[in-house]
Each structure stands twice: as C-alpha cells, then as structure tokens.
Amino acid sequence: MDDRDTLGTLISAPLRPLEDRWRSPLRAAELAEARSRSDSDPDDYWAWVAESQRWLTPWHTVRTGELGDFRYFEGGRINVADNCVDRWAEDPATADRPAVVWEGEPGDTRTLTYAQLADETDRLAGGLRALGIGPGDVVAVYMPNLVEAFTAIHACNKIGAIYTVLFSGFGRDAVASRLAAARAKAVVVADAIHRRGKLVPLLDTLRAARTDAPTVEHVVVVDRTGRGVPLEGDEVGYAALLAEHPEGAATIALDPNEPAFLIFTSGTESKPKGVVHSVGGFLLGTWANVHWQAGPAEGDVYWVAADVGWLTFPIQAVIGGLAHGATIACYEGALDTPSPARFYEICARHDVTQVLCAPTVLRLLRKFGDDLAASHPLPRLALITVQGEPLDGETFGWATDTFGVPVVNAYGQTETGSTWTYPVTGVDDLKAGSTGTAVPGHAYAVVDDDGAEVPPGTKGNLVLTRPFPTLARTVWDDHDRYLETYFGRFPGCYATNDEAVVDDDGHLWVLGRADDVINVAAHRLSTMEIEAVVGTHPRVVEAAVVGVPDATKGTVPVAFVTVTGEADGVGDEVRALVADTIGGLARPDRVIVTAAMPKTRTGKIMRRLMREVLLHGEARSDTSALEDPGSLDTLAAAVRV
C-alpha cells in the first residue's frame, strides 16, 4: 500500500474558496505585507508585531540565538498587564468598552469594562504584593472560567510573578503534584464551582492537597457560590483583599525573556512536565495568533469556549484577546446544561460574533441535531475557529453549512504557545480538515526519520525550523529534558513529535502524534486517516481509533464510535467502509460502540486511556485531566460486550 493511496481520501478535499461576504480586502493587504516581511526575514516580521505593543523601555535587537537557546527583543522592557489591561483602560475611547462578558452555569452574569478590569486587577496585585508575592514567585490559579481568572493572571503579570493554571477538574493528587513541582507560593482558588448542576468543592480539594505542597504560604479564596465558607489559617478572602488595597501596585518593567507562564502537560509519565513561556514572547505571539486566526474588531464579541486550564484560554482570551482590546465572552459551565440549547443561548444572549472551541464541541452540536440549530439562528455569528485536535471533514462541512460561516482549523501545541498554521480569517481559502499554511513568522518541514524533507503527499515527521517568540523556553527545573525532548532527534529543528503530510496545494495536514501512527503488517497507517473515514458513516457521530498489539500483524486498529439511533450493524458497515476506502489493512479489527468516550473538559478525546482500557480493562496512566471518571466505566463495559 503506497502512502499516497492511504492518504488519498483524507487529503483529496478540494479548496473551498471564501465567499465574498467573508473576505476582508484590508486584512488581505495587511497579510500580504506581513508575509512579504516574513519571507524576506522572519525577524523583520516579529519587529512589526512588536510595534503593536507598548514598551516601557525600547528594545535594540530582535533576536539572538537559534532553536534551543534564543532570546527576543534584547534591551527592551515590557509588561503584559500594561498591554492587555492598562493601556485600554487609560484610553477614553476604550475605557468603557466591555473587556469580559461572563456567564455562570446557573445563569448569573457579570460584565467588566476595561476600566473596571484595570481597577480590580490593580487592587489584587496590591494584595498579592502585601502577602509577599513578588517577581519570580509562582502563583497557581485554580478555578473555572471566572472573571477572577483574568484578574489573577494579570495581577501576576503586573508584579512580575509567574502564574500557572490548574484545571478545575483536577483532584487532590493532581493539584498537589503540580503545586509541589511549581514550588507555588500562593494559590487563587474558587470556593467551589458549578458543573452540570452540582457544586464541585475546589477549596476542599486544595486544603487536602496542601499536605504535599509545603511551599504554599497563602491562599486567596474567591467566594464563587456566595456561601461565605469559613476561612482557615493563611487563607484570605478575595473581596477583602481587594478592599484592603485600593492603592494597587506598581507595574514592573520586565525583560521580555523572563518566565511569565508555567503550564503543566498531562501524559503517560507520572511526573508533570512544566512548560515555561516568556513575558514578551507569549504576549507578542498570542497577539499575532488572535490577529490572524480570529481577527476581532470593534463591536465584536469573541467567545473562547475553552477552559482556563487549557492553554488555548490564556492564548486566545486572557492574553492575546485582551491585547487587542477585544470583548471576550466567558462561560463557566457545561454546554449541555441545563439543556442542549445552551451553546445557542449564550451566543444569542451576548451577541457573539466569533467562537473558538475544540472540534468536539461542533461534533456535540451536530449530535444535538439540525432541528435545534435551525430553531436557534445566530445572525451575528461570523466565524468559528477550532483547535486542539483533528477536525474531520464531515464536521467541517456540517458546521460550515449549518452556521453559514467560515470554519478555520488551526494547529499548535502547548510548547509552541500559539497555533501557527491555519487559513487566515478573511483571506485564505479553506479545505476541509487541513490546517492551512504556516502564518508569518513560522517555518516548518516534513521530514523522514533521517531528517530529510519528504515530497508532497508523503507522511513524515513535522518539525519547526526557526525560532519564534511563543515557543517554550525550557522545561521547569529540567532544561536537559527540554533539549532532549524537542531538539535531540532532529538537531537544529524543534520536533513536534507529530506526523504530517503536505498536499499538492501546499496545505498541511497534521495526522496526530507519531506514537498514534500504527504499523500494520509493515504498513504505516495514521489513526486520523482511519477516523476520518469512520466518521463519514451516516450514523457515526464521533470516532476514535487506537492501535493494539496483534500476534500476526504487529498492530491492528480498533475503532470506538458513538452513534445516533440503533447500533445494530454499524460495526460491520464501518469495517467495510474503511476497507473499501483505504484498504483491507486499515479495516478495524473491532468496532466498539460506546455511549461515552473519556475526554478532557475541553472535549479532547483521551485516546491513550482508551487504549489502556482496551488492553488492561482499566486506565493505568495519568487521568487528572479527565472530566468524567464515569466515562471510563462506560467504556470498559462497552469493551467487554
């Protein structure tokens, strides 16, 4: 089986030209200039990006060093909160513009203008300083999507503290391990959160975790539920801290290469890996990311339908979004609570113009049905953009046709600090399932195992060939691990550890983790290729494919599917469909129909846990990012059928 034959179905999608009403001549002209700068010298492009920000001290050198050891904007001093909050609050034209439009799961709402956001952030910064928090100290933010997540992060930015976000679904052990690894000095936590109609007691979890997190000296408690939970020891109320510090805090001028943001990745290893992003690099890169991917303009409302504990939320909402002076919509709860109409209701209630989400959200909406969508028209909606996992062609087509808006598919990683390849909003033509082309300031290659670039249509290893500001600078407390993990295999390049292919139109298709590529009887098959075909079955709403050992073939694919209607016959039909489309070697050994798949709160399917349940009857690696532990029981029962 030739690679081109195997990939043919996946990458044969035609270009879908943007409709005239979706095009922006001004953005096209701006992008042409940016691409010209980048093609001539990427550093010149990043200098252009830097000019969009307010510098406290001018820089003199755009970049020094290469991949593995580089610095940007030497000599300059900058502050993220100054650019994301203060400069908009100081401008009479934008001071009263809504910065955050928030809605809680019970239906309560709150809106902060830029002036109000600046005041609350400044007071919190003053409170943190009074608690002894200063430059270089680590503050953990352990809460759901609340306004206080914005103020906590920017209070840290203002005083030079390093913030780390903890997923609000984490249990005691996951919280403890990350606080200990980060050497966190303080935690800003909500007393509890609303999730699917229930209260999840975060403060209780944190109190239990502190036994194994001895560096934590202070806890700031947000009374999310209004219950007035009695505080203990070194705990202080968020509202009281604000009231006590109307003087605020001085804005610290920071080296753009200093650490600003520490985020831990989940995986198969027991020790969390902390990825470190820089002050100026993360600010500039996320500004550019939001600029090209979402393109917010005055009057827009940009809903980042992601969890604050997922890197996407700091990129697109807290940093990149506010750096544009945008109005960000923020929702606390589950999209199916109290009814499947919640997504549509939020969009209508807050006049949402752009939505960013994981592809799983679109699959969820598709599962809810066309009638629900038809009964909730969204005339203000102008863009949907997705990232975080592969977007299948069926879902792309459904969303485009149902909402009548362009669907922009983007790719990036925790380590890259932003998405870096996608069709630029308002300019580039689309292609179902592809991640478009690299945006200015980024360069990549698809190479074989020896590091030689492969031709279009051939799968290979995706690497980045030049530094850029948002690329992670190190692994927390383990720089050798950083160098070995990302730069050891392909010297001079950053290894994404993903497989990819470039099609004949120059569009990039990211096929998933290299360890998700399975070798069936000496033929390499991407699980994404198989999933894309499985997803075309009319009764399949969602699909996940994993590889499992086989005595004869080495590895065989197994497909998990959720379906609409009756499941009878779906397994045989899916197996035949894959065999007819890709070939007999790709035919799933089993097709398991399950009512639920293990996912993160942001909707990412946790395929490694599915593989473990299939092989061992239980999950054996890190489950801390799992939203619903019960989904593993559902999956295990389906496997046993």
Short mmCIF file of C-alpha atoms in Angstrom, two decimals, residues 31 45 169 224 233 304 482 511 522 546 609 614:
data_model
loop_
_atom_site.label_atom_id
_atom_site.label_comp_id
_atom_site.label_asym_id
_atom_site.label_seq_id
_atom_site.Cartn_x
_atom_site.Cartn_y
_atom_site.Cartn_z
CA LEU A 31 -1.35 39.87 5.37
CA TYR A 45 8.02 40.42 10.74
CA GLY A 169 -11.41 19.30 37.32
CA ARG A 224 -17.94 31.97 43.82
CA GLY A 233 -5.17 29.81 58.76
CA VAL A 304 -13.35 31.44 23.71
CA TYR A 482 13.73 20.32 27.19
CA LEU A 511 -2.08 13.38 11.36
CA ALA A 522 4.82 -3.31 7.83
CA VAL A 546 -6.30 3.29 18.54
CA LEU A 609 -6.80 5.93 28.18
CA LEU A 614 -8.90 -1.98 25.80
#
